[in-house]
């Protein structure tokens, strides 16, 4: 698939997208069998729509939720209301991860390059500074100042807190996932989707991304049109002048994660957290040390 084809899919009306997504779900279940697939369920709006669609096709497909300790309290309460969901937990706490490896800041890609520069071989360090023959896969110059920062930046948090528990589950059960990511969310997710489309049957880790060609407005419209019950951390989905939005937070992922926070308009996620969950905010800023990280990076963190 190329970008033009993806843009065409993304421009389709929602009812056609629903039909196509259900077909990709059916194909995945037919290929592996209902006893060998599962739904990666985070309690967020994307995975809630995914779970609803998959269970319309087959109500027996289990969900899997990873309790990292980084979720909103509302997320955990919401997950408890969903039937047939297995809860997994990582072996390390988030505090242990940042103490050993560093903070999830900037982006997964750039954090990976910073981690390599500080911890890998001299050859890898040079590659991350200069890139490959086409100048790709290198640290952006605007983040050079983080190389010698008084704290480490890393991408390893997701690997330890989320991917490791999932790998254990998949190894033990032999199941392969439905994942509710969207290609529009990042360049990495777009590149991945362009390589495989919705169903990566023959990849090293077979993965179905049946919502890959949806846009966030599609997700919100689906929730609105179907009166879908969602995580209370979002508030409600409303429609104004044809644009859908949530009345509270826009995302319910790992609440302390710093990936992308530097791009957010104020109030950013930390400023909103101060208002909505002051105890969690204080733990994040003071106990985990995000206050000093934000100060160093000139990221607003207080209202």
PDB file of C-alpha atoms in Angstrom:
ATOM      1  CA  UNK A   1       0.000   0.000   0.000  1.00  0.00           C
ATOM      2  CA  UNK A   2       1.153   3.562  -0.683  1.00  0.00           C
ATOM      3  CA  UNK A   3       0.223   6.888   0.926  1.00  0.00           C
ATOM      4  CA  UNK A   4      -2.267   7.744  -1.819  1.00  0.00           C
ATOM      5  CA  UNK A   5      -4.167   4.490  -1.205  1.00  0.00           C
ATOM      6  CA  UNK A   6      -4.149   5.140   2.540  1.00  0.00           C
ATOM      7  CA  UNK A   7      -5.523   8.658   2.011  1.00  0.00           C
ATOM      8  CA  UNK A   8      -8.308   7.192  -0.110  1.00  0.00           C
ATOM      9  CA  UNK A   9      -9.218   4.733   2.644  1.00  0.00           C
ATOM     10  CA  UNK A  10      -9.092   7.445   5.289  1.00  0.00           C
ATOM     11  CA  UNK A  11     -11.499   9.585   3.247  1.00  0.00           C
ATOM     12  CA  UNK A  12     -14.211   6.893   3.048  1.00  0.00           C
ATOM     13  CA  UNK A  13     -17.513   7.462   4.904  1.00  0.00           C
ATOM     14  CA  UNK A  14     -17.774   5.810   8.309  1.00  0.00           C
ATOM     15  CA  UNK A  15     -20.349   3.203   7.308  1.00  0.00           C
ATOM     16  CA  UNK A  16     -17.997   1.891   4.597  1.00  0.00           C
ATOM     17  CA  UNK A  17     -15.097   1.881   7.061  1.00  0.00           C
ATOM     18  CA  UNK A  18     -17.157  -0.170   9.515  1.00  0.00           C
ATOM     19  CA  UNK A  19     -17.985  -2.711   6.812  1.00  0.00           C
ATOM     20  CA  UNK A  20     -14.334  -2.997   5.713  1.00  0.00           C
ATOM     21  CA  UNK A  21     -13.111  -3.292   9.308  1.00  0.00           C
ATOM     22  CA  UNK A  22     -15.559  -6.074  10.111  1.00  0.00           C
ATOM     23  CA  UNK A  23     -14.376  -7.946   7.038  1.00  0.00           C
ATOM     24  CA  UNK A  24     -10.733  -7.667   8.155  1.00  0.00           C
ATOM     25  CA  UNK A  25     -11.796  -8.928  11.612  1.00  0.00           C
ATOM     26  CA  UNK A  26     -13.606 -11.908  10.082  1.00  0.00           C
ATOM     27  CA  UNK A  27     -10.569 -12.763   7.978  1.00  0.00           C
ATOM     28  CA  UNK A  28      -8.302 -12.700  11.034  1.00  0.00           C
ATOM     29  CA  UNK A  29     -10.595 -14.953  13.080  1.00  0.00           C
ATOM     30  CA  UNK A  30     -11.121 -17.337  10.152  1.00  0.00           C
ATOM     31  CA  UNK A  31      -7.351 -17.617   9.623  1.00  0.00           C
ATOM     32  CA  UNK A  32      -6.291 -18.251  13.236  1.00  0.00           C
ATOM     33  CA  UNK A  33      -9.511 -19.456  14.881  1.00  0.00           C
ATOM     34  CA  UNK A  34     -11.423 -17.828  17.757  1.00  0.00           C
ATOM     35  CA  UNK A  35      -9.321 -19.690  20.337  1.00  0.00           C
ATOM     36  CA  UNK A  36      -6.086 -18.171  19.025  1.00  0.00           C
ATOM     37  CA  UNK A  37      -6.891 -14.437  18.870  1.00  0.00           C
ATOM     38  CA  UNK A  38      -7.423 -11.715  21.471  1.00  0.00           C
ATOM     39  CA  UNK A  39      -8.230  -7.991  21.719  1.00  0.00           C
ATOM     40  CA  UNK A  40      -5.582  -5.657  23.108  1.00  0.00           C
ATOM     41  CA  UNK A  41      -7.794  -3.536  25.362  1.00  0.00           C
ATOM     42  CA  UNK A  42      -6.355  -0.424  27.029  1.00  0.00           C
ATOM     43  CA  UNK A  43      -9.631   1.070  28.211  1.00  0.00           C
ATOM     44  CA  UNK A  44      -9.101   3.982  25.796  1.00  0.00           C
ATOM     45  CA  UNK A  45     -11.586   5.101  23.168  1.00  0.00           C
ATOM     46  CA  UNK A  46      -9.849   3.421  20.201  1.00  0.00           C
ATOM     47  CA  UNK A  47      -9.627   0.018  21.846  1.00  0.00           C
ATOM     48  CA  UNK A  48     -13.213   0.375  23.135  1.00  0.00           C
ATOM     49  CA  UNK A  49     -14.441   0.820  19.568  1.00  0.00           C
ATOM     50  CA  UNK A  50     -12.238  -2.095  18.488  1.00  0.00           C
ATOM     51  CA  UNK A  51     -13.627  -4.362  21.204  1.00  0.00           C
ATOM     52  CA  UNK A  52     -17.199  -3.432  20.260  1.00  0.00           C
ATOM     53  CA  UNK A  53     -16.631  -4.245  16.581  1.00  0.00           C
ATOM     54  CA  UNK A  54     -14.732  -7.488  17.186  1.00  0.00           C
ATOM     55  CA  UNK A  55     -17.413  -8.758  19.556  1.00  0.00           C
ATOM     56  CA  UNK A  56     -20.111  -7.918  17.036  1.00  0.00           C
ATOM     57  CA  UNK A  57     -18.346 -10.374  14.739  1.00  0.00           C
ATOM     58  CA  UNK A  58     -17.588 -12.901  17.486  1.00  0.00           C
ATOM     59  CA  UNK A  59     -18.650 -12.259  21.122  1.00  0.00           C
ATOM     60  CA  UNK A  60     -16.269 -14.906  22.487  1.00  0.00           C
ATOM     61  CA  UNK A  61     -12.990 -13.123  21.744  1.00  0.00           C
ATOM     62  CA  UNK A  62     -11.201 -12.254  25.019  1.00  0.00           C
ATOM     63  CA  UNK A  63      -9.739  -8.872  25.865  1.00  0.00           C
ATOM     64  CA  UNK A  64      -6.353  -8.340  27.516  1.00  0.00           C
ATOM     65  CA  UNK A  65      -5.622  -5.299  29.704  1.00  0.00           C
ATOM     66  CA  UNK A  66      -2.173  -4.426  31.044  1.00  0.00           C
ATOM     67  CA  UNK A  67      -2.301  -2.860  34.498  1.00  0.00           C
ATOM     68  CA  UNK A  68       0.915  -0.832  34.390  1.00  0.00           C
ATOM     69  CA  UNK A  69      -0.002   1.381  37.344  1.00  0.00           C
ATOM     70  CA  UNK A  70       0.090   4.358  34.964  1.00  0.00           C
ATOM     71  CA  UNK A  71      -3.614   4.482  34.151  1.00  0.00           C
ATOM     72  CA  UNK A  72      -6.269   6.882  35.355  1.00  0.00           C
ATOM     73  CA  UNK A  73      -8.361   5.409  38.216  1.00  0.00           C
ATOM     74  CA  UNK A  74     -11.346   5.803  35.882  1.00  0.00           C
ATOM     75  CA  UNK A  75      -9.653   3.516  33.353  1.00  0.00           C
ATOM     76  CA  UNK A  76      -9.307   0.654  35.821  1.00  0.00           C
ATOM     77  CA  UNK A  77     -12.923   1.089  36.915  1.00  0.00           C
ATOM     78  CA  UNK A  78     -14.072   1.036  33.302  1.00  0.00           C
ATOM     79  CA  UNK A  79     -12.087  -2.117  32.499  1.00  0.00           C
ATOM     80  CA  UNK A  80     -13.826  -3.885  35.398  1.00  0.00           C
ATOM     81  CA  UNK A  81     -17.179  -3.331  33.683  1.00  0.00           C
ATOM     82  CA  UNK A  82     -16.136  -5.311  30.592  1.00  0.00           C
ATOM     83  CA  UNK A  83     -16.636  -9.077  30.552  1.00  0.00           C
ATOM     84  CA  UNK A  84     -13.962 -11.596  29.575  1.00  0.00           C
ATOM     85  CA  UNK A  85     -10.892  -9.396  30.073  1.00  0.00           C
ATOM     86  CA  UNK A  86      -7.614 -10.838  31.369  1.00  0.00           C
ATOM     87  CA  UNK A  87      -5.473  -8.428  33.417  1.00  0.00           C
ATOM     88  CA  UNK A  88      -1.669  -8.608  33.057  1.00  0.00           C
ATOM     89  CA  UNK A  89       0.998  -6.810  35.097  1.00  0.00           C
ATOM     90  CA  UNK A  90       4.644  -5.908  34.326  1.00  0.00           C
ATOM     91  CA  UNK A  91       7.562  -7.200  36.370  1.00  0.00           C
ATOM     92  CA  UNK A  92       8.959  -3.714  37.042  1.00  0.00           C
ATOM     93  CA  UNK A  93       7.250  -0.601  38.386  1.00  0.00           C
ATOM     94  CA  UNK A  94       7.378   2.666  36.448  1.00  0.00           C
ATOM     95  CA  UNK A  95       9.531   4.196  39.171  1.00  0.00           C
ATOM     96  CA  UNK A  96      12.058   1.375  38.789  1.00  0.00           C
ATOM     97  CA  UNK A  97      12.075   1.846  35.006  1.00  0.00           C
ATOM     98  CA  UNK A  98      12.840   5.570  35.075  1.00  0.00           C
ATOM     99  CA  UNK A  99      15.460   5.107  37.787  1.00  0.00           C
ATOM    100  CA  UNK A 100      17.258   2.465  35.753  1.00  0.00           C
ATOM    101  CA  UNK A 101      16.677   3.587  32.161  1.00  0.00           C
ATOM    102  CA  UNK A 102      15.298   7.127  32.085  1.00  0.00           C
ATOM    103  CA  UNK A 103      12.199   9.149  31.232  1.00  0.00           C
ATOM    104  CA  UNK A 104       9.841   8.727  28.245  1.00  0.00           C
ATOM    105  CA  UNK A 105      10.164  12.175  26.663  1.00  0.00           C
ATOM    106  CA  UNK A 106      10.091  13.704  23.138  1.00  0.00           C
ATOM    107  CA  UNK A 107       8.980  10.620  21.093  1.00  0.00           C
ATOM    108  CA  UNK A 108       9.638   6.874  21.033  1.00  0.00           C
ATOM    109  CA  UNK A 109      11.864   7.244  17.988  1.00  0.00           C
ATOM    110  CA  UNK A 110      13.982  10.125  19.286  1.00  0.00           C
ATOM    111  CA  UNK A 111      14.104   8.651  22.801  1.00  0.00           C
ATOM    112  CA  UNK A 112      15.439   5.439  21.260  1.00  0.00           C
ATOM    113  CA  UNK A 113      18.216   7.416  19.538  1.00  0.00           C
ATOM    114  CA  UNK A 114      19.076   9.269  22.765  1.00  0.00           C
ATOM    115  CA  UNK A 115      19.193   5.957  24.619  1.00  0.00           C
ATOM    116  CA  UNK A 116      21.541   4.519  21.966  1.00  0.00           C
ATOM    117  CA  UNK A 117      23.849   7.546  22.109  1.00  0.00           C
ATOM    118  CA  UNK A 118      24.219   7.302  25.877  1.00  0.00           C
ATOM    119  CA  UNK A 119      24.339   3.532  26.236  1.00  0.00           C
ATOM    120  CA  UNK A 120      25.441   1.835  22.993  1.00  0.00           C
ATOM    121  CA  UNK A 121      28.744   1.307  21.186  1.00  0.00           C
ATOM    122  CA  UNK A 122      30.754   4.142  19.641  1.00  0.00           C
ATOM    123  CA  UNK A 123      29.692   2.924  16.184  1.00  0.00           C
ATOM    124  CA  UNK A 124      26.007   3.150  17.086  1.00  0.00           C
ATOM    125  CA  UNK A 125      26.533   6.533  18.702  1.00  0.00           C
ATOM    126  CA  UNK A 126      27.998   7.882  15.438  1.00  0.00           C
ATOM    127  CA  UNK A 127      25.138   6.392  13.436  1.00  0.00           C
ATOM    128  CA  UNK A 128      22.549   8.055  15.668  1.00  0.00           C
ATOM    129  CA  UNK A 129      24.272  11.403  15.212  1.00  0.00           C
ATOM    130  CA  UNK A 130      24.927  11.127  11.470  1.00  0.00           C
ATOM    131  CA  UNK A 131      22.188   8.759  10.284  1.00  0.00           C
ATOM    132  CA  UNK A 132      22.394   6.227   7.481  1.00  0.00           C
ATOM    133  CA  UNK A 133      23.430   6.929   3.863  1.00  0.00           C
ATOM    134  CA  UNK A 134      20.144   8.782   3.287  1.00  0.00           C
ATOM    135  CA  UNK A 135      20.475  10.736   6.544  1.00  0.00           C
ATOM    136  CA  UNK A 136      17.699   8.809   8.285  1.00  0.00           C
ATOM    137  CA  UNK A 137      17.482   7.188  11.743  1.00  0.00           C
ATOM    138  CA  UNK A 138      19.357   9.945  13.514  1.00  0.00           C
ATOM    139  CA  UNK A 139      18.772  12.218  16.461  1.00  0.00           C
ATOM    140  CA  UNK A 140      17.276  15.571  15.508  1.00  0.00           C
ATOM    141  CA  UNK A 141      19.671  18.434  16.254  1.00  0.00           C
ATOM    142  CA  UNK A 142      17.089  20.180  18.410  1.00  0.00           C
ATOM    143  CA  UNK A 143      17.441  17.355  20.949  1.00  0.00           C
ATOM    144  CA  UNK A 144      21.238  17.407  21.143  1.00  0.00           C
ATOM    145  CA  UNK A 145      21.011  19.270  24.430  1.00  0.00           C
ATOM    146  CA  UNK A 146      19.417  16.184  26.006  1.00  0.00           C
ATOM    147  CA  UNK A 147      22.506  14.045  25.353  1.00  0.00           C
ATOM    148  CA  UNK A 148      24.200  15.475  28.434  1.00  0.00           C
ATOM    149  CA  UNK A 149      21.036  16.250  30.413  1.00  0.00           C
ATOM    150  CA  UNK A 150      21.079  15.515  34.170  1.00  0.00           C
ATOM    151  CA  UNK A 151      18.556  12.745  33.501  1.00  0.00           C
ATOM    152  CA  UNK A 152      18.285   9.950  30.944  1.00  0.00           C
ATOM    153  CA  UNK A 153      15.687   9.762  28.163  1.00  0.00           C
ATOM    154  CA  UNK A 154      14.553   6.342  26.959  1.00  0.00           C
ATOM    155  CA  UNK A 155      12.022   4.446  24.882  1.00  0.00           C
ATOM    156  CA  UNK A 156      12.292   1.349  27.064  1.00  0.00           C
ATOM    157  CA  UNK A 157       9.296   2.137  29.252  1.00  0.00           C
ATOM    158  CA  UNK A 158       6.774   0.748  26.746  1.00  0.00           C
ATOM    159  CA  UNK A 159       8.948  -2.315  26.135  1.00  0.00           C
ATOM    160  CA  UNK A 160       9.062  -3.187  29.837  1.00  0.00           C
ATOM    161  CA  UNK A 161       5.655  -2.035  31.038  1.00  0.00           C
ATOM    162  CA  UNK A 162       3.529  -3.165  28.086  1.00  0.00           C
ATOM    163  CA  UNK A 163       5.292  -5.344  25.532  1.00  0.00           C
ATOM    164  CA  UNK A 164       6.963  -7.759  27.947  1.00  0.00           C
ATOM    165  CA  UNK A 165       3.694  -8.800  29.693  1.00  0.00           C
ATOM    166  CA  UNK A 166       2.047  -9.208  26.285  1.00  0.00           C
ATOM    167  CA  UNK A 167       4.892 -11.379  24.999  1.00  0.00           C
ATOM    168  CA  UNK A 168       4.503 -13.625  28.040  1.00  0.00           C
ATOM    169  CA  UNK A 169       0.753 -13.902  27.458  1.00  0.00           C
ATOM    170  CA  UNK A 170       1.128 -14.666  23.750  1.00  0.00           C
ATOM    171  CA  UNK A 171       3.803 -17.287  24.432  1.00  0.00           C
ATOM    172  CA  UNK A 172       1.659 -18.987  27.071  1.00  0.00           C
ATOM    173  CA  UNK A 173      -1.609 -18.932  25.079  1.00  0.00           C
ATOM    174  CA  UNK A 174      -0.496 -18.929  21.438  1.00  0.00           C
ATOM    175  CA  UNK A 175      -2.964 -16.114  20.756  1.00  0.00           C
ATOM    176  CA  UNK A 176      -2.357 -13.237  18.311  1.00  0.00           C
ATOM    177  CA  UNK A 177      -3.763  -9.726  18.782  1.00  0.00           C
ATOM    178  CA  UNK A 178      -6.249  -7.262  17.440  1.00  0.00           C
ATOM    179  CA  UNK A 179      -4.762  -3.822  18.168  1.00  0.00           C
ATOM    180  CA  UNK A 180      -6.669  -0.535  17.975  1.00  0.00           C
ATOM    181  CA  UNK A 181      -3.992   1.794  16.642  1.00  0.00           C
ATOM    182  CA  UNK A 182      -4.550   4.331  13.844  1.00  0.00           C
ATOM    183  CA  UNK A 183      -2.068   5.070  11.065  1.00  0.00           C
ATOM    184  CA  UNK A 184      -2.637   8.813  11.498  1.00  0.00           C
ATOM    185  CA  UNK A 185      -1.302   8.775  15.074  1.00  0.00           C
ATOM    186  CA  UNK A 186       2.389   8.893  14.158  1.00  0.00           C
ATOM    187  CA  UNK A 187       4.808   8.490  11.267  1.00  0.00           C
ATOM    188  CA  UNK A 188       5.997   5.150  12.692  1.00  0.00           C
ATOM    189  CA  UNK A 189       2.451   3.781  12.817  1.00  0.00           C
ATOM    190  CA  UNK A 190       1.781   5.030   9.315  1.00  0.00           C
ATOM    191  CA  UNK A 191       4.947   3.346   8.004  1.00  0.00           C
ATOM    192  CA  UNK A 192       4.002   0.105   9.727  1.00  0.00           C
ATOM    193  CA  UNK A 193       0.476   0.191   8.318  1.00  0.00           C
ATOM    194  CA  UNK A 194       1.698   0.932   4.794  1.00  0.00           C
ATOM    195  CA  UNK A 195       3.886  -2.194   4.923  1.00  0.00           C
ATOM    196  CA  UNK A 196       1.206  -4.658   5.997  1.00  0.00           C
ATOM    197  CA  UNK A 197      -2.244  -3.103   5.782  1.00  0.00           C
ATOM    198  CA  UNK A 198      -4.788  -4.188   8.389  1.00  0.00           C
ATOM    199  CA  UNK A 199      -3.772  -7.835   8.743  1.00  0.00           C
ATOM    200  CA  UNK A 200      -0.126  -8.832   8.990  1.00  0.00           C
ATOM    201  CA  UNK A 201      -0.652 -12.596   8.686  1.00  0.00           C
ATOM    202  CA  UNK A 202       2.931 -13.563   7.933  1.00  0.00           C
ATOM    203  CA  UNK A 203       4.956 -11.124  10.014  1.00  0.00           C
ATOM    204  CA  UNK A 204       7.232 -12.258  12.826  1.00  0.00           C
ATOM    205  CA  UNK A 205       4.490 -11.257  15.248  1.00  0.00           C
ATOM    206  CA  UNK A 206       1.141 -11.579  13.419  1.00  0.00           C
ATOM    207  CA  UNK A 207      -0.975  -8.534  14.236  1.00  0.00           C
ATOM    208  CA  UNK A 208      -4.359  -7.256  13.095  1.00  0.00           C
ATOM    209  CA  UNK A 209      -4.900  -3.474  13.016  1.00  0.00           C
ATOM    210  CA  UNK A 210      -8.442  -3.330  11.588  1.00  0.00           C
ATOM    211  CA  UNK A 211      -8.922   0.350  12.534  1.00  0.00           C
ATOM    212  CA  UNK A 212      -5.634   1.385  10.929  1.00  0.00           C
ATOM    213  CA  UNK A 213      -7.272   3.461   8.174  1.00  0.00           C
ATOM    214  CA  UNK A 214      -9.728   5.196  10.551  1.00  0.00           C
ATOM    215  CA  UNK A 215      -9.217   8.759  11.799  1.00  0.00           C
ATOM    216  CA  UNK A 216      -9.850  10.035  15.304  1.00  0.00           C
ATOM    217  CA  UNK A 217     -13.026  11.774  14.145  1.00  0.00           C
ATOM    218  CA  UNK A 218     -14.294   8.368  12.965  1.00  0.00           C
ATOM    219  CA  UNK A 219     -13.675   6.912  16.405  1.00  0.00           C
ATOM    220  CA  UNK A 220     -15.526   9.745  18.127  1.00  0.00           C
ATOM    221  CA  UNK A 221     -18.400   9.655  15.633  1.00  0.00           C
ATOM    222  CA  UNK A 222     -18.783   5.895  16.113  1.00  0.00           C
ATOM    223  CA  UNK A 223     -18.973   6.358  19.889  1.00  0.00           C
ATOM    224  CA  UNK A 224     -21.440   9.237  19.497  1.00  0.00           C
ATOM    225  CA  UNK A 225     -23.678   7.515  16.944  1.00  0.00           C
ATOM    226  CA  UNK A 226     -23.775   4.212  18.832  1.00  0.00           C
ATOM    227  CA  UNK A 227     -24.037   5.760  22.310  1.00  0.00           C
ATOM    228  CA  UNK A 228     -21.091   3.574  23.277  1.00  0.00           C
ATOM    229  CA  UNK A 229     -20.203   3.457  26.963  1.00  0.00           C
ATOM    230  CA  UNK A 230     -16.644   4.801  27.379  1.00  0.00           C
ATOM    231  CA  UNK A 231     -14.057   5.518  30.048  1.00  0.00           C
ATOM    232  CA  UNK A 232     -15.339   8.314  32.335  1.00  0.00           C
ATOM    233  CA  UNK A 233     -11.950  10.040  32.157  1.00  0.00           C
ATOM    234  CA  UNK A 234     -13.031  11.255  28.693  1.00  0.00           C
ATOM    235  CA  UNK A 235     -16.287  12.708  29.958  1.00  0.00           C
ATOM    236  CA  UNK A 236     -18.730  12.570  27.063  1.00  0.00           C
ATOM    237  CA  UNK A 237     -18.378  12.702  23.294  1.00  0.00           C
ATOM    238  CA  UNK A 238     -20.126  15.773  21.906  1.00  0.00           C
ATOM    239  CA  UNK A 239     -20.687  17.115  18.392  1.00  0.00           C
ATOM    240  CA  UNK A 240     -20.475  20.809  17.546  1.00  0.00           C
ATOM    241  CA  UNK A 241     -20.659  22.074  13.967  1.00  0.00           C
ATOM    242  CA  UNK A 242     -19.917  18.569  12.707  1.00  0.00           C
ATOM    243  CA  UNK A 243     -16.760  18.176  14.795  1.00  0.00           C
ATOM    244  CA  UNK A 244     -16.631  15.536  17.525  1.00  0.00           C
ATOM    245  CA  UNK A 245     -14.711  15.953  20.777  1.00  0.00           C
ATOM    246  CA  UNK A 246     -14.594  14.776  24.380  1.00  0.00           C
ATOM    247  CA  UNK A 247     -15.623  16.992  27.278  1.00  0.00           C
ATOM    248  CA  UNK A 248     -12.689  16.031  29.514  1.00  0.00           C
ATOM    249  CA  UNK A 249      -9.323  14.566  28.538  1.00  0.00           C
ATOM    250  CA  UNK A 250      -8.454  13.667  24.938  1.00  0.00           C
ATOM    251  CA  UNK A 251      -6.283  10.651  25.757  1.00  0.00           C
ATOM    252  CA  UNK A 252      -6.216   8.109  28.572  1.00  0.00           C
ATOM    253  CA  UNK A 253      -2.913   6.362  27.982  1.00  0.00           C
ATOM    254  CA  UNK A 254      -0.084   6.301  30.508  1.00  0.00           C
ATOM    255  CA  UNK A 255      -0.824   9.440  32.496  1.00  0.00           C
ATOM    256  CA  UNK A 256       2.812  10.269  33.323  1.00  0.00           C
ATOM    257  CA  UNK A 257       4.208   9.620  29.831  1.00  0.00           C
ATOM    258  CA  UNK A 258       6.031  12.594  28.305  1.00  0.00           C
ATOM    259  CA  UNK A 259       6.012  11.500  24.662  1.00  0.00           C
ATOM    260  CA  UNK A 260       4.680  14.421  22.631  1.00  0.00           C
ATOM    261  CA  UNK A 261       3.931  16.696  25.593  1.00  0.00           C
ATOM    262  CA  UNK A 262       6.245  19.371  24.175  1.00  0.00           C
ATOM    263  CA  UNK A 263       3.878  19.723  21.208  1.00  0.00           C
ATOM    264  CA  UNK A 264       0.711  20.247  23.229  1.00  0.00           C
ATOM    265  CA  UNK A 265      -1.022  23.579  23.686  1.00  0.00           C
ATOM    266  CA  UNK A 266      -1.714  24.715  27.204  1.00  0.00           C
ATOM    267  CA  UNK A 267      -3.196  23.307  29.282  1.00  0.00           C
ATOM    268  CA  UNK A 268      -1.082  20.262  28.430  1.00  0.00           C
ATOM    269  CA  UNK A 269      -1.530  16.819  29.954  1.00  0.00           C
ATOM    270  CA  UNK A 270       0.414  17.658  33.117  1.00  0.00           C
ATOM    271  CA  UNK A 271      -1.472  20.897  33.683  1.00  0.00           C
ATOM    272  CA  UNK A 272      -4.770  19.052  33.219  1.00  0.00           C
ATOM    273  CA  UNK A 273      -3.617  16.326  35.596  1.00  0.00           C
ATOM    274  CA  UNK A 274      -2.953  18.978  38.257  1.00  0.00           C
ATOM    275  CA  UNK A 275      -6.591  20.026  37.985  1.00  0.00           C
ATOM    276  CA  UNK A 276      -8.257  16.628  37.708  1.00  0.00           C
ATOM    277  CA  UNK A 277      -6.048  14.339  39.813  1.00  0.00           C
ATOM    278  CA  UNK A 278      -3.897  16.470  42.166  1.00  0.00           C
ATOM    279  CA  UNK A 279      -2.531  13.515  44.156  1.00  0.00           C
ATOM    280  CA  UNK A 280      -1.348  11.731  41.020  1.00  0.00           C
ATOM    281  CA  UNK A 281       0.071  15.014  39.736  1.00  0.00           C
ATOM    282  CA  UNK A 282       2.115  15.547  42.909  1.00  0.00           C
ATOM    283  CA  UNK A 283       3.438  11.987  42.739  1.00  0.00           C
ATOM    284  CA  UNK A 284       4.429  12.502  39.098  1.00  0.00           C
ATOM    285  CA  UNK A 285       6.167  15.822  39.630  1.00  0.00           C
ATOM    286  CA  UNK A 286       7.764  15.340  43.035  1.00  0.00           C
ATOM    287  CA  UNK A 287       8.246  11.603  43.640  1.00  0.00           C
ATOM    288  CA  UNK A 288       9.006  10.603  40.058  1.00  0.00           C
ATOM    289  CA  UNK A 289      10.982  13.758  39.271  1.00  0.00           C
ATOM    290  CA  UNK A 290       9.059  15.008  36.221  1.00  0.00           C
ATOM    291  CA  UNK A 291       9.126  18.531  37.634  1.00  0.00           C
ATOM    292  CA  UNK A 292      12.878  18.818  37.082  1.00  0.00           C
ATOM    293  CA  UNK A 293      12.636  17.193  33.661  1.00  0.00           C
ATOM    294  CA  UNK A 294       9.967  19.676  32.557  1.00  0.00           C
ATOM    295  CA  UNK A 295      11.972  22.598  33.912  1.00  0.00           C
ATOM    296  CA  UNK A 296      15.077  21.498  32.016  1.00  0.00           C
ATOM    297  CA  UNK A 297      13.110  21.053  28.784  1.00  0.00           C
ATOM    298  CA  UNK A 298      11.142  24.268  29.268  1.00  0.00           C
ATOM    299  CA  UNK A 299       7.826  22.376  29.242  1.00  0.00           C
ATOM    300  CA  UNK A 300       4.937  24.024  31.158  1.00  0.00           C
ATOM    301  CA  UNK A 301       3.904  21.728  33.987  1.00  0.00           C
ATOM    302  CA  UNK A 302       1.911  23.909  36.361  1.00  0.00           C
ATOM    303  CA  UNK A 303      -1.274  25.941  35.933  1.00  0.00           C
TER     304      UNK A 303
END
